[in-house]
XYZ file of C-alpha atoms in Angstrom:
259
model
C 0.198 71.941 -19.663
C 1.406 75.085 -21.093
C 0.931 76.546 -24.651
C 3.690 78.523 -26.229
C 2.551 81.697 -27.868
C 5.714 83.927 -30.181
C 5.349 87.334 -31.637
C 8.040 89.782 -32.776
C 6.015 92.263 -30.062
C 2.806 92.541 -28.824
C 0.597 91.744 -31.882
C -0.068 87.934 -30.884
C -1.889 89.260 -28.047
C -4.557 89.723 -30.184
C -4.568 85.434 -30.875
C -3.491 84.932 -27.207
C -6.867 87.019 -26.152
C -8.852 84.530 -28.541
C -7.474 81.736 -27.270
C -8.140 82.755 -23.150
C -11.559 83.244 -24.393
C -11.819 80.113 -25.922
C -9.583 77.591 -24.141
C -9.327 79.292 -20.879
C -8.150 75.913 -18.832
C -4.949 75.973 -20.257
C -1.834 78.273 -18.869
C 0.324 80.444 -21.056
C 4.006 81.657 -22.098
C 4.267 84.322 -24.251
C 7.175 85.291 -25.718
C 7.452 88.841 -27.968
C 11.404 89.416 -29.729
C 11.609 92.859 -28.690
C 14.849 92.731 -29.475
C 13.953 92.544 -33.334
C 10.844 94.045 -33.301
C 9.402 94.998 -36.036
C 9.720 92.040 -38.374
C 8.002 93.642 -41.711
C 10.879 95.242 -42.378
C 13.758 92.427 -41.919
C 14.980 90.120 -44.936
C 14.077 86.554 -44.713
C 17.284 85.084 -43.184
C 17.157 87.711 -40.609
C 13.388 86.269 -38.968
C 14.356 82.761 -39.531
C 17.372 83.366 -37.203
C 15.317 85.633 -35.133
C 12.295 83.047 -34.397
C 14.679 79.706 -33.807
C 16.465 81.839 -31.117
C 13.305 82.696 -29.558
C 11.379 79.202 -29.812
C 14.529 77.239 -28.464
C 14.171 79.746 -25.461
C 10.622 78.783 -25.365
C 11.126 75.163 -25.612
C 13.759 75.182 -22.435
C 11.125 76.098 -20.411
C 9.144 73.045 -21.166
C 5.914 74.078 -23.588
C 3.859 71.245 -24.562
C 2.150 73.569 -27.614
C 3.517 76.487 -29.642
C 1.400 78.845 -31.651
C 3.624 81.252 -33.946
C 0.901 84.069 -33.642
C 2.613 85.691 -36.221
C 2.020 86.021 -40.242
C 5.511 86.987 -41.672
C 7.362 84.671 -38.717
C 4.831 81.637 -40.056
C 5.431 81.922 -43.686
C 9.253 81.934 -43.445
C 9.483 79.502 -40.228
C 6.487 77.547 -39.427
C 7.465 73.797 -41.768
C 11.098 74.469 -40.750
C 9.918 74.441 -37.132
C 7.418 71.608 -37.332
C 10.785 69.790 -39.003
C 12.956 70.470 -35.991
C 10.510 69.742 -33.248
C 7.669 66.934 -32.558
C 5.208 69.032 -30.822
C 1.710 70.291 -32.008
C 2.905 73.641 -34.052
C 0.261 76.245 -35.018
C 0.980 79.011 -37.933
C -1.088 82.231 -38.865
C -1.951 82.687 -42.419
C -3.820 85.817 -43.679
C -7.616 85.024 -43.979
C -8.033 85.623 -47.512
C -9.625 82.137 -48.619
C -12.515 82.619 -46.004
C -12.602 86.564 -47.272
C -13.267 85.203 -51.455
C -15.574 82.491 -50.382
C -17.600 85.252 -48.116
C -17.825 87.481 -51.128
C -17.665 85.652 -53.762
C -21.326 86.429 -54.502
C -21.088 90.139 -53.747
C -18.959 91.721 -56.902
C -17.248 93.143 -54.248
C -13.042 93.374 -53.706
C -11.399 92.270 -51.073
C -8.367 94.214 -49.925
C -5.595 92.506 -47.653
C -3.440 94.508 -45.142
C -0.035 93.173 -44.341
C 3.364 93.837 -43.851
C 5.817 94.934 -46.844
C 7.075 91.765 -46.226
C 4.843 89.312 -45.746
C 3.311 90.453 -49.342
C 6.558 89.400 -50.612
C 6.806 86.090 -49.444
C 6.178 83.124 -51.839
C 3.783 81.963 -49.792
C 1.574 84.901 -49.794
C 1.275 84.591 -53.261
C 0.985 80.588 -53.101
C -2.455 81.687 -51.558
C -3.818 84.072 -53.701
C -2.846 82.193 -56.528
C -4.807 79.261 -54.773
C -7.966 81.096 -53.755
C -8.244 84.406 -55.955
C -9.706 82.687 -58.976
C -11.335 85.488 -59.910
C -8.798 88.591 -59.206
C -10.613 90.360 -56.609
C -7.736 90.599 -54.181
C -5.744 93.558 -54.085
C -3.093 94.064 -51.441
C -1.489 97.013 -48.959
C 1.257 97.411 -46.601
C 0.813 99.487 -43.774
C 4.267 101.149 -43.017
C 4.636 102.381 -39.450
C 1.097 100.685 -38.271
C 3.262 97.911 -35.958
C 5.198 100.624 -34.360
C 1.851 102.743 -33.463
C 0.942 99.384 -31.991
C 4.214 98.686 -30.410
C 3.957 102.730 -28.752
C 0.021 101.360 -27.349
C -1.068 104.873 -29.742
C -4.974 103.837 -29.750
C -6.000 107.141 -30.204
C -9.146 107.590 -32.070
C -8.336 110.913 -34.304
C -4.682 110.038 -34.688
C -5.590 106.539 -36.628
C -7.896 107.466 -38.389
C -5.651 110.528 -39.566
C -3.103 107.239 -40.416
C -5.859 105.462 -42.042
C -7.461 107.622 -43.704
C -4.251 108.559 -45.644
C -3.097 105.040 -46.287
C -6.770 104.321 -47.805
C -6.989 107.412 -49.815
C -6.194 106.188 -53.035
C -9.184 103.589 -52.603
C -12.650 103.478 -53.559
C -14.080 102.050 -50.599
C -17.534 101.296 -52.719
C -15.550 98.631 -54.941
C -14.606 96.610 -51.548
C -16.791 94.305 -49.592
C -14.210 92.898 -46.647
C -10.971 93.987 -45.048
C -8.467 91.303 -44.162
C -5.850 91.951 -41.484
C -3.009 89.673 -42.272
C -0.589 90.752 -39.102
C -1.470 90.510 -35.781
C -0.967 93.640 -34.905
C -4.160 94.940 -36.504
C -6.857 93.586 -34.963
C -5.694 95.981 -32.120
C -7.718 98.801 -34.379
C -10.355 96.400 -35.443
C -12.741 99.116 -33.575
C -11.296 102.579 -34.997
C -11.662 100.939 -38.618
C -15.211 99.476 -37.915
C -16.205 102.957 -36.946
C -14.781 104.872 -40.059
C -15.647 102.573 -42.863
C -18.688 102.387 -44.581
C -20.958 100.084 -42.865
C -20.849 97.527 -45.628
C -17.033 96.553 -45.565
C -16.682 93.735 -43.097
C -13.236 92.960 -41.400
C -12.032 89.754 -40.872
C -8.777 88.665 -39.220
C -7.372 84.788 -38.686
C -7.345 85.269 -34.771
C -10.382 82.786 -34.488
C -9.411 80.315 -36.953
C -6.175 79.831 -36.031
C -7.666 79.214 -32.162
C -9.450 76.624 -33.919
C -6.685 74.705 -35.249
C -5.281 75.008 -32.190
C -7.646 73.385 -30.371
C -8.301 70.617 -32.828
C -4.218 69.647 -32.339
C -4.673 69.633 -28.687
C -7.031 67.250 -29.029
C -5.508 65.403 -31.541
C -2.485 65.243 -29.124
C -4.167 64.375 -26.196
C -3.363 67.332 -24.224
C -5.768 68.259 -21.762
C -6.202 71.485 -19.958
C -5.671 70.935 -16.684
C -4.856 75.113 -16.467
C -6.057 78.751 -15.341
C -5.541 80.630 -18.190
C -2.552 81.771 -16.265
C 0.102 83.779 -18.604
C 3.692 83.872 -18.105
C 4.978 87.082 -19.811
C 8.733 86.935 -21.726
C 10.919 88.991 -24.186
C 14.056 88.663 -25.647
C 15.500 91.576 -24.657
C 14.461 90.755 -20.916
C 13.009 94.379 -20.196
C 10.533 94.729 -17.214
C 8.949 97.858 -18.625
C 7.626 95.582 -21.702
C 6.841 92.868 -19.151
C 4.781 95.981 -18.064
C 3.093 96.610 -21.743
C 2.182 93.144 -22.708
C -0.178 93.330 -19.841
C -1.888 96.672 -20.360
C -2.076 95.752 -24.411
C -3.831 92.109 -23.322
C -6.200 93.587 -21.354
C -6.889 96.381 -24.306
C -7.287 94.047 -26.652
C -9.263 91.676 -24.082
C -11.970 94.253 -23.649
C -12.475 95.072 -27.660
C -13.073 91.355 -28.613
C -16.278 90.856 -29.956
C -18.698 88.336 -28.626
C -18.832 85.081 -30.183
């Protein structure tokens, strides 16, 4: 049995790491779009086209599971996907419900960071509409943080630098929890941890969409019967990214925390 995971790049490593920690019988193909990476910045129509390519790639090579670890790829793809296809399909969506209900009793804000263009989407603000009862959400892009991530920059002192200046016109005092809403971030889940203030948690749907996951499996009768053995593909078919998705899963690997 083998479960398909799809990212524009290397950000669903950061689910694919959750899963091998939590499901680590069954095998793996990943497949990152490097030939359209990054997605934050496409329109709609361009990612829709973008993620069918990819997932009918995927599909050929006989996955019995696909998880599309990736938030703006869900929102405009996931129901047209679970449409076209009859097996167990798994979506991201930012963790902002969990977020209010975890500080709903603080008087604290909760602040979202996503891509320009998953903030657009209607279904973004399907959710805060749903859970944000009491306007404590506020939202931010981070321009240029998926290409750091696509370069492997990890540095210390030059994200912070980035962060630091993205979060400047913040008071960090009026915020109690930091959602990561693209996959990509949880690769700095450390550097921010280390320069907030100690009372801003950050959350990120990595585990909960593992979860879900798990729960179709089951529901599906599909046993593990793997290694946690991961096949590595892109769409541009470039060894030296082969190369990168391997040194970024074992970097993100090593920063999970422990359940």
């Amino acid at each position: 049995m083998t479960i398909g995971f799809f990212d524009s790049g290397i950000g669903g490593l950061s689910v694919l790491a959750e899963s091998l920690r939590r499901l680590p019988a069954q095998d793996y193909l990943y497949m990152a779009d490097t030939l359209h990476v990054p997605y934050g910045t496409k329109t709609k129509e361009e990612v829709q086209g973008y993620v069918f390519e990819a997932v009918e790639r995927m599909m050929s090579h006989g996955i019995d599971a696909l998880v599309i670890a990736c938030n703006t790829a869900t929102s405009i793809a996931v129901e047209d996907l679970r449409a076209k296809y009859s097996l167990p399909i798994v979506g991201m969506e930012p963790a902002v419900k969990p977020a209010v209900e975890m500080n709903r009793a603080t008087g604290k804000r909760v602040l979202v960071m996503a891509t320009q263009l998953t903030l657009q989407l209607p279904k973004y603000y399907a959710l805060i509409s749903r859970v944000d009862e009491g306007g404590i959400v506020d939202s931010l892009p981070l321009p240029g943080l998926v290409r750091y991530c696509e370069s492997l920059q990890f540095d210390p002192q030059v994200m912070e630098e980035y962060f630091r200046t993205q979060l400047a016109p913040y008071n960090l005092d009026e915020y109690g929890i930091f959602v990561l809403g693209c996959t990509h971030y949880p690769f700095y889940t450390n550097i921010l941890r280390a320069m907030l203030p100690p009372h801003i948690q950050i959350v990120d749907g990595n585990a909960g969409t593992v979860r879900r996951l798990s729960a179709l499996l089951n529901r599906f009768g599909i046993e593990g019967r793997g290694h946690g053995h991961v096949e590595f593909m892109c769409t541009g078919n470039e060894p030296a990214y082969i190369d990168k998705m391997q040194t970024a899963l074992a970097y993100v690997s090593s920063n999970l925390q422990t359940p």
